[in-house]
Short mmCIF file of C-alpha atoms in Angstrom, two decimals:
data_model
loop_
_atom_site.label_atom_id
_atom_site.label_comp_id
_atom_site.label_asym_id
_atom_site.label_seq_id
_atom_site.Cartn_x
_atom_site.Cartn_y
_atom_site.Cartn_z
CA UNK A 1 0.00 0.00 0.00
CA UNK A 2 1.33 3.45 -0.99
CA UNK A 3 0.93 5.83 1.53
CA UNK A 4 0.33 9.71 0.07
CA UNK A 5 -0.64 12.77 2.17
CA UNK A 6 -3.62 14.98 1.33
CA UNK A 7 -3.05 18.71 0.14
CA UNK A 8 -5.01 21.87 0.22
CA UNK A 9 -4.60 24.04 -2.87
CA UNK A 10 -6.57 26.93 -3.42
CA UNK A 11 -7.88 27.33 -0.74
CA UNK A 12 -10.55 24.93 -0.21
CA UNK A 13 -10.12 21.64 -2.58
CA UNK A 14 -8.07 18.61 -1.31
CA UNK A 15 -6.36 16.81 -3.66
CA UNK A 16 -3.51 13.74 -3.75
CA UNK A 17 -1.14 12.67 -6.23
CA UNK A 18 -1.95 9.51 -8.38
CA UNK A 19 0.70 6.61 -8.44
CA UNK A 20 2.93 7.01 -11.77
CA UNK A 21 3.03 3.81 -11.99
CA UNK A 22 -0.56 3.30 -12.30
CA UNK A 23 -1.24 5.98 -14.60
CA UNK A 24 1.21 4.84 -17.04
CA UNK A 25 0.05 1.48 -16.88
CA UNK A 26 -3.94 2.71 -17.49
CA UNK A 27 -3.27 4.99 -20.20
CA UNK A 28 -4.01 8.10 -18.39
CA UNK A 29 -3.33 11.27 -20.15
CA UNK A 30 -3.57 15.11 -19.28
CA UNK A 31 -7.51 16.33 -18.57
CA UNK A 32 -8.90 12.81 -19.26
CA UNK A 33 -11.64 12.55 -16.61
CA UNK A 34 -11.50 9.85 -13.74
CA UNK A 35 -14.36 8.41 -11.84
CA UNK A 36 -14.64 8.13 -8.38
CA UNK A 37 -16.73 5.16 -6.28
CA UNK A 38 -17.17 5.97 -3.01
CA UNK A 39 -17.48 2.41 -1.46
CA UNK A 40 -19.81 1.16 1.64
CA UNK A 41 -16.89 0.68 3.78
CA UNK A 42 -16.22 4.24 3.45
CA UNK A 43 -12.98 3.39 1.07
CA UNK A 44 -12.58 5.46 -2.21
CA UNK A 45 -12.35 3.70 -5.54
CA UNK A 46 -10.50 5.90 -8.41
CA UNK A 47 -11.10 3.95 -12.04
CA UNK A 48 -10.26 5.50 -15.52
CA UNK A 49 -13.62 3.38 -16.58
CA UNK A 50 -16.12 6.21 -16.14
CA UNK A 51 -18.54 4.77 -19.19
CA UNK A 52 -20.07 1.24 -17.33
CA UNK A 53 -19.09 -0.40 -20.49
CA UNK A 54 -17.26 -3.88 -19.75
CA UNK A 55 -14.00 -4.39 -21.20
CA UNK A 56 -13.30 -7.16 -24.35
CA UNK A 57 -11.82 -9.84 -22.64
CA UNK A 58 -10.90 -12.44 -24.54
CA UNK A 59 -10.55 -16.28 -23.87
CA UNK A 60 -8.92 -18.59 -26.66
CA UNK A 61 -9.26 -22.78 -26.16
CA UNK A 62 -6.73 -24.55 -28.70
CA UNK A 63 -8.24 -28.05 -29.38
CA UNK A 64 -4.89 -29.27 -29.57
CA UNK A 65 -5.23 -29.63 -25.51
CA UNK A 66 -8.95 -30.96 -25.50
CA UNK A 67 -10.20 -34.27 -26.92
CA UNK A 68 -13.67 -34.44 -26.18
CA UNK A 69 -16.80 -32.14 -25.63
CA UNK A 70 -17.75 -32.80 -21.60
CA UNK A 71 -13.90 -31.13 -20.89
CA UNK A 72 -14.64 -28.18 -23.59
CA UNK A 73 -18.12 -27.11 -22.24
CA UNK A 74 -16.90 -27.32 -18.88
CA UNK A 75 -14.18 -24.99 -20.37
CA UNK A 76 -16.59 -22.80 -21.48
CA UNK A 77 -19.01 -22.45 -18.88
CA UNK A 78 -16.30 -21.95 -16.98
CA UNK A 79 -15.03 -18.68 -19.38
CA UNK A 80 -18.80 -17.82 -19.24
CA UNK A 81 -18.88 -17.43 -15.57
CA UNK A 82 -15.40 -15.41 -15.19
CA UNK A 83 -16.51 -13.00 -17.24
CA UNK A 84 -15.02 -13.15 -20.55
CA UNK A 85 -17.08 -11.49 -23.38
CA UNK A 86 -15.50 -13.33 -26.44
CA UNK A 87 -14.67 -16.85 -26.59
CA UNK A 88 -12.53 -18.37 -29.31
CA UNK A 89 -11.98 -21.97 -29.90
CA UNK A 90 -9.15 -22.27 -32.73
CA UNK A 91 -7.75 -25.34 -34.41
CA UNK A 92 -4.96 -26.46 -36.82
CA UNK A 93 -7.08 -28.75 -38.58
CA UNK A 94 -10.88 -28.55 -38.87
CA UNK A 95 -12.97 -28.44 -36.18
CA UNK A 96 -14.36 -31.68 -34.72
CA UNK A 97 -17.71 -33.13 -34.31
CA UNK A 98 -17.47 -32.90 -30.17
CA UNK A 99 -16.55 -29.29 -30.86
CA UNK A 100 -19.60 -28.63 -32.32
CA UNK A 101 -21.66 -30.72 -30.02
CA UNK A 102 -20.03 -29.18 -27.17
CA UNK A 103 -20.77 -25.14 -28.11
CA UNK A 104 -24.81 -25.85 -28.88
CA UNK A 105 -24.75 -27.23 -25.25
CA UNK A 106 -22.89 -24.51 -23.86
CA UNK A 107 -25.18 -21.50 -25.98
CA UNK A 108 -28.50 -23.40 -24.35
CA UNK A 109 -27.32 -23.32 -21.25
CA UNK A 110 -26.09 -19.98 -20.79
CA UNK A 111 -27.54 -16.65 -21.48
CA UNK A 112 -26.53 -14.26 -23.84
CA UNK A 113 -23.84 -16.19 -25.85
CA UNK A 114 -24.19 -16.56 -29.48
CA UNK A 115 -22.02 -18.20 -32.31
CA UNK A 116 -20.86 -14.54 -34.06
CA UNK A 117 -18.21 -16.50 -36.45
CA UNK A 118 -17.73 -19.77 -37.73
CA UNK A 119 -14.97 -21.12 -39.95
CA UNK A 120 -13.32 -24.94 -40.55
CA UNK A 121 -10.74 -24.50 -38.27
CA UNK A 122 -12.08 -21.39 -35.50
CA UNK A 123 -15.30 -20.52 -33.64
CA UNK A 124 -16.10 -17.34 -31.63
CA UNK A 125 -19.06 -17.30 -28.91
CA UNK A 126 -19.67 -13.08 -28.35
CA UNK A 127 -21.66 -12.22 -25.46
CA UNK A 128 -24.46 -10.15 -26.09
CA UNK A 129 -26.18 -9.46 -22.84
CA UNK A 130 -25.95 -6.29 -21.23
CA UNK A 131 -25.36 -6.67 -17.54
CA UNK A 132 -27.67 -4.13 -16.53
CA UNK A 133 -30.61 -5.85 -18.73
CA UNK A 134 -30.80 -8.53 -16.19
CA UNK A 135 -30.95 -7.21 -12.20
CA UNK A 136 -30.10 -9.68 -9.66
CA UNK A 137 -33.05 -9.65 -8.00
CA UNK A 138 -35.60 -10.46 -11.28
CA UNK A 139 -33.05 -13.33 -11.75
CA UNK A 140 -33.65 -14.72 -7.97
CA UNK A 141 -36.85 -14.28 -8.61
CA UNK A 142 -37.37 -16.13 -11.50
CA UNK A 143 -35.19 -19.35 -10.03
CA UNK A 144 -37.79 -19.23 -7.44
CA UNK A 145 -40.84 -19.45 -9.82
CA UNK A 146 -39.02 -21.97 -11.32
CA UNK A 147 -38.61 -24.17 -8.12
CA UNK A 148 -41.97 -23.63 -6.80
CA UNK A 149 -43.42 -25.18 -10.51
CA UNK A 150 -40.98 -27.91 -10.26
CA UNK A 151 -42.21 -29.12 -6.99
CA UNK A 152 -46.19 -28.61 -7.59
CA UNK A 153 -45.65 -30.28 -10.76
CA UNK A 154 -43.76 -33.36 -9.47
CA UNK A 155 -47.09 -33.63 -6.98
CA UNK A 156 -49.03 -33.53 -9.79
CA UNK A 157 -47.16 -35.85 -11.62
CA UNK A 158 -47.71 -38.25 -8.89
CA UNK A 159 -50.76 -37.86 -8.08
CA UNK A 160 -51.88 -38.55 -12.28
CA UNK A 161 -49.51 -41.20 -12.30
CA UNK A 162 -47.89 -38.41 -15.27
CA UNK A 163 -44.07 -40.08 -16.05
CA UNK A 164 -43.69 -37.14 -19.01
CA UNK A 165 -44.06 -34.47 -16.31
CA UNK A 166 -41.91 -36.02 -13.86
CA UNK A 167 -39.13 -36.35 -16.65
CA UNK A 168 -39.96 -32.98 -17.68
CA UNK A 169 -39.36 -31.18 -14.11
CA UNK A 170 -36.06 -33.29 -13.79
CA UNK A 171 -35.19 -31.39 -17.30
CA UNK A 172 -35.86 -28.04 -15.59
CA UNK A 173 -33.29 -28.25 -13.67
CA UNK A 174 -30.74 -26.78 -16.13
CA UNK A 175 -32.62 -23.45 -16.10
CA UNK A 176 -31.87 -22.57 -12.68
CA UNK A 177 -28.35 -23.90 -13.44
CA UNK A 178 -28.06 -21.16 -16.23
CA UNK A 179 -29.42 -18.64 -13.99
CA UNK A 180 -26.86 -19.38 -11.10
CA UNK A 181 -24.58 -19.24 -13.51
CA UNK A 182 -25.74 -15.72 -14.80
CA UNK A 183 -25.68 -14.64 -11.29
CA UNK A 184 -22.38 -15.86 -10.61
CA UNK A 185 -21.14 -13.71 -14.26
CA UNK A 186 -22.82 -10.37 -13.25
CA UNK A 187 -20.78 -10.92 -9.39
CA UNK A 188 -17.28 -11.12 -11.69
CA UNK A 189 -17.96 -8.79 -13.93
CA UNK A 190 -18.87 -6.24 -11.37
CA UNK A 191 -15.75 -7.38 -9.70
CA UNK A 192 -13.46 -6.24 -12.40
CA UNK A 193 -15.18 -3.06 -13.19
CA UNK A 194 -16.58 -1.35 -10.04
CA UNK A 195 -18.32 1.33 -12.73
CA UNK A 196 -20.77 -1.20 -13.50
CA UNK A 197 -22.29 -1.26 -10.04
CA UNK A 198 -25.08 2.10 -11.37
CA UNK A 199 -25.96 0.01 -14.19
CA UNK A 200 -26.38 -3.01 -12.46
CA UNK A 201 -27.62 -0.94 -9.18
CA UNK A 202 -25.62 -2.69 -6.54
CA UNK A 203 -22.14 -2.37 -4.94
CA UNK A 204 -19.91 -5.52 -5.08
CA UNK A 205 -20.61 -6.46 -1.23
CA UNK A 206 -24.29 -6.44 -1.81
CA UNK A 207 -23.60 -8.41 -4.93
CA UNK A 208 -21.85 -10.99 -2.88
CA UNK A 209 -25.20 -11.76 -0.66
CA UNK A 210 -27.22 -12.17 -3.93
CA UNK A 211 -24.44 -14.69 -5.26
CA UNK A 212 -24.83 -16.75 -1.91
CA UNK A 213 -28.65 -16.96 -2.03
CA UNK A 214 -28.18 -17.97 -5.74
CA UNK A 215 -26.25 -20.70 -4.90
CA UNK A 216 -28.36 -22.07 -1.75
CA UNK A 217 -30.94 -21.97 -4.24
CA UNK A 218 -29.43 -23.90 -6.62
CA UNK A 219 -28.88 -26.35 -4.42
CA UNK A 220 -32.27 -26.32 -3.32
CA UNK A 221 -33.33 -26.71 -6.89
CA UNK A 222 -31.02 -30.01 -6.98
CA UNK A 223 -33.20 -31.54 -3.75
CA UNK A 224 -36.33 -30.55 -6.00
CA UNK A 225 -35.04 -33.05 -8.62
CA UNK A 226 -34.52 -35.67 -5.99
CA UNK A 227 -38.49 -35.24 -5.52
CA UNK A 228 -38.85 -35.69 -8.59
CA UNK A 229 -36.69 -38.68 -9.22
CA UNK A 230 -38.19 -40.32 -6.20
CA UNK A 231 -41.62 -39.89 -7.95
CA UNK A 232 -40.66 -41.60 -10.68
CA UNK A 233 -40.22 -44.63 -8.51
CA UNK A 234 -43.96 -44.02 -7.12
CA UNK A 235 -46.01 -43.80 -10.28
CA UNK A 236 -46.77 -47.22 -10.39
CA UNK A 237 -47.47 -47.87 -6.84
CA UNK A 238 -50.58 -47.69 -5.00
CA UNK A 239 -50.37 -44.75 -2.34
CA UNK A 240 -52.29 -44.56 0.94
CA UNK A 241 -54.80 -41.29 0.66
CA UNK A 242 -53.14 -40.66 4.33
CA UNK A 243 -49.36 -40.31 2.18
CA UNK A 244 -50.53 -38.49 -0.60
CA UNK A 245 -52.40 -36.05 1.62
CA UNK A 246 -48.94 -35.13 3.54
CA UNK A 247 -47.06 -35.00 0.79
CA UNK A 248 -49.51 -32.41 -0.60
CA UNK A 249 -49.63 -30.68 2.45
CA UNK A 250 -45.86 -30.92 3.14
CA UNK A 251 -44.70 -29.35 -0.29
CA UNK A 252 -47.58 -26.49 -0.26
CA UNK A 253 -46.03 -25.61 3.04
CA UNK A 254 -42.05 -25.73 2.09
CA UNK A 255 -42.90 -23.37 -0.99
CA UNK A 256 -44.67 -21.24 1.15
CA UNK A 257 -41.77 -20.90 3.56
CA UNK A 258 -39.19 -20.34 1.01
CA UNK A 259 -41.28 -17.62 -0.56
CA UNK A 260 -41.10 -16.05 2.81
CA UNK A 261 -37.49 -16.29 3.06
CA UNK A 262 -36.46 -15.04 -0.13
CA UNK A 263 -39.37 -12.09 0.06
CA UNK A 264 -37.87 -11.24 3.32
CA UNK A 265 -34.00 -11.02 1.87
CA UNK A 266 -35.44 -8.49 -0.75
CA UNK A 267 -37.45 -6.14 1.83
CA UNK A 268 -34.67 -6.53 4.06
CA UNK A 269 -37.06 -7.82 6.69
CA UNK A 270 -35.98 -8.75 10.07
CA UNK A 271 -38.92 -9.83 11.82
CA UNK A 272 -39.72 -11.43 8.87
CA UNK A 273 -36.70 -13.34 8.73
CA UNK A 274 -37.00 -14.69 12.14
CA UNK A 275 -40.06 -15.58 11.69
CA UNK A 276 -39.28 -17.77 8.59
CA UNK A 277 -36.41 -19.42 10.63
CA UNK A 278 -39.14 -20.44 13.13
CA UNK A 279 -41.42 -21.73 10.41
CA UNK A 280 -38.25 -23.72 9.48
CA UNK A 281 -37.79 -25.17 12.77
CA UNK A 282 -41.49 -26.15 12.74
CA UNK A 283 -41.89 -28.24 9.49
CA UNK A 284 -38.40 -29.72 10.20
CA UNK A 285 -40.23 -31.09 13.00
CA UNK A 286 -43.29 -32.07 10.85
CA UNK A 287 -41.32 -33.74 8.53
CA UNK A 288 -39.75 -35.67 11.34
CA UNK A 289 -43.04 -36.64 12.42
CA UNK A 290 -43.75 -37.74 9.36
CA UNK A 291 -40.82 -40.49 8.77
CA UNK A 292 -41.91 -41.84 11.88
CA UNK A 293 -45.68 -42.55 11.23
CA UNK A 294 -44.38 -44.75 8.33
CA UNK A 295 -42.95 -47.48 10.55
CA UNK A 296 -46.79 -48.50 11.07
CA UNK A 297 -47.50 -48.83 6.95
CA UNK A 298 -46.35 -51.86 5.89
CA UNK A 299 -46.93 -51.42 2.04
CA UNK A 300 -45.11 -50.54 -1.06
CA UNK A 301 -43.12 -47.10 -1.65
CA UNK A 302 -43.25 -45.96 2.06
CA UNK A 303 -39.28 -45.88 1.44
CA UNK A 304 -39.52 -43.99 -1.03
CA UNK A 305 -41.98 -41.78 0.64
CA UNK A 306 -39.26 -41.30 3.43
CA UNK A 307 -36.59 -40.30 0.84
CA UNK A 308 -39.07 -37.57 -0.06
CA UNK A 309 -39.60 -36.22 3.49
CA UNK A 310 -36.12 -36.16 3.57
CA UNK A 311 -35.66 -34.34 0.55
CA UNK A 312 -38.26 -31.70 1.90
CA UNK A 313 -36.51 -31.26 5.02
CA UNK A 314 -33.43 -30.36 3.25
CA UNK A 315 -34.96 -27.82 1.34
CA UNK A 316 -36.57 -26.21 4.65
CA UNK A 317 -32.84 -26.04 5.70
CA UNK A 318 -31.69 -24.51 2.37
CA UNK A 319 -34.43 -22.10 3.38
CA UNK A 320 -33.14 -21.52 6.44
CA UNK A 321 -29.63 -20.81 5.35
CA UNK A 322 -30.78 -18.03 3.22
CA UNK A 323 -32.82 -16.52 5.96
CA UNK A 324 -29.13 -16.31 7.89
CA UNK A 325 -27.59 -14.91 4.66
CA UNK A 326 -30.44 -12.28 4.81
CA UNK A 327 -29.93 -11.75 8.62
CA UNK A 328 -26.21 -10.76 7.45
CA UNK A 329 -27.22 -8.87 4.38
CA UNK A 330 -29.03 -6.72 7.16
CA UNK A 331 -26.49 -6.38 9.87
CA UNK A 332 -24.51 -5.25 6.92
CA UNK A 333 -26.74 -2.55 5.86
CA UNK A 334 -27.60 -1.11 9.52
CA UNK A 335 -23.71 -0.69 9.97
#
């Protein structure tokens, strides 16, 4: 850390010397206008990127070092995430089948990437999303929706004995993936480029807590498929009314709770939040309740039926791990 002293000139402006160093390396020039972020720990952050726009940043993947399409798409989701705009996979010889297959799984599961050029021997992905076009909160939002149709539907897929729709909410799961994944992007790109925080309208540290619930919830969204998965191996056995009654109950209730938890995280609600926790504690306790009454039903699927209270519970404590997050997010704020 340099240390340099403030100065009065003029009477009444302060003003410090920049590093020469730094100046050189960014390109600075005489009048050329600075910005200047004043950050929530009181800190001061000087950038020579007054315009929001994200800098080209460029990631090239030679296929001599890849043979086969699950290591390239990781390699690309991976670019995706960190932030790079421009993606180029090059080749001395022509480009290969997995290649191919590889980039049309990579462009449906992300957002905003496109093929812009395509040759025999080089492909370039461009990014075409601007960061502000997608706020952090819609994006929670919508992963929410998401969940709550994935679990009503794998009910409903049990309860009509519907193996389509069960497959089909297992296939869903990707689209909370892509909007982690999103989440996860906007976080780095604000990272490198402070100036973006107007146009995405949040400072890095509040970024951060958005990030976090995005992950809990994708995690949560994972236990969702478990339901699902685990209805699968119920559509072709015959359910007491007594199960299929909790089960309805049970996963009304859990989407209920994590609508409270996530609604309180946006208002910033701290009565709210505590008040989720103990709805947390509560079905946790109804869910343990419910494993136990299946000891006295000796038919077919109450295993099953088990592995799906258990799968509830652990979304409950997903739930609850956000409303901690949010408790943070608000200690945060108050300071």
């Amino acid at each position: 850390m340099e240390i340099r002293k403030v100065q009065i000139t003029g009477g009444s402006s302060y003003i410090i010397s920049l590093p020469k160093e730094w100046v050189r390396d960014s390109g600075i020039e005489k009048n050329d206008p600075l910005g200047l972020i004043v950050q929530p720990d009181g800190s001061l952050t000087v950038t020579p990127k007054i315009t929001g726009k994200m800098a080209e940043r460029t990631k090239i993947f030679n296929l001599n070092d890849i043979d086969n399409a699950e290591t390239l798409y990781r390699l690309l989701i991976g670019a995706y995430v960190t932030g790079f705009n421009t993606i180029k996979i090059i080749t001395p010889a022509r480009i290969p089948s997995f290649a191919h297959k590889a980039v049309r799984q990579f462009i449906q599961a992300s957002i905003g990437q496109e093929v812009s050029e395509e040759t025999e021997k080089c492909i370039v992905i461009k990014d075409l999303l601007n960061p502000g076009e997608m706020p952090f909160e819609n994006v929670i939002s919508r992963m929410y929706v998401i969940m709550d149709g994935m679990l009503r539907d794998s009910m409903f897929a049990l309860k009509t004995r519907d193996k389509d729709l069960a497959e089909d909410v297992i296939s869903r799961d990707r689209d909370i993936n892509r909007l982690y994944w999103l989440i996860s992007r906007q976080y780095n790109l604000l990272l490198r480029n402070v100036s973006l925080s107007r146009e995405m309208g949040m400072d890095v540290e509040m970024a951060l807590h958005y990030l976090q619930v995005s992950r809990i919830m994708e995690r949560a969204g994972d236990q969702v498929v478990r339901v699902a998965e685990n209805v699968q191996g119920l559509l072709f056995v015959s359910l007491e009314r007594k199960l299929m009654d909790i089960l309805h109950i049970l996963t009304s209730e859990i989407m209920n709770i994590f609508h409270s938890c996530i609604d309180s995280f946006f208002k910033r609600d701290l009565a709210g939040t505590d008040e989720t926790l103990l709805k947390v504690q509560n079905f946790n306790r109804k869910c343990d309740d419910a494993s136990k009454e299946l000891s006295d039903i000796s038919r077919l699927g109450v295993i099953t039926v088990g592995y799906i209270f258990e799968n509830l519970k652990r979304i409950s404590e997903y739930a609850g791990v956000i409303c901690e997050t949010s408790l943070n997010y608000i200690v945060m704020e108050d300071s």
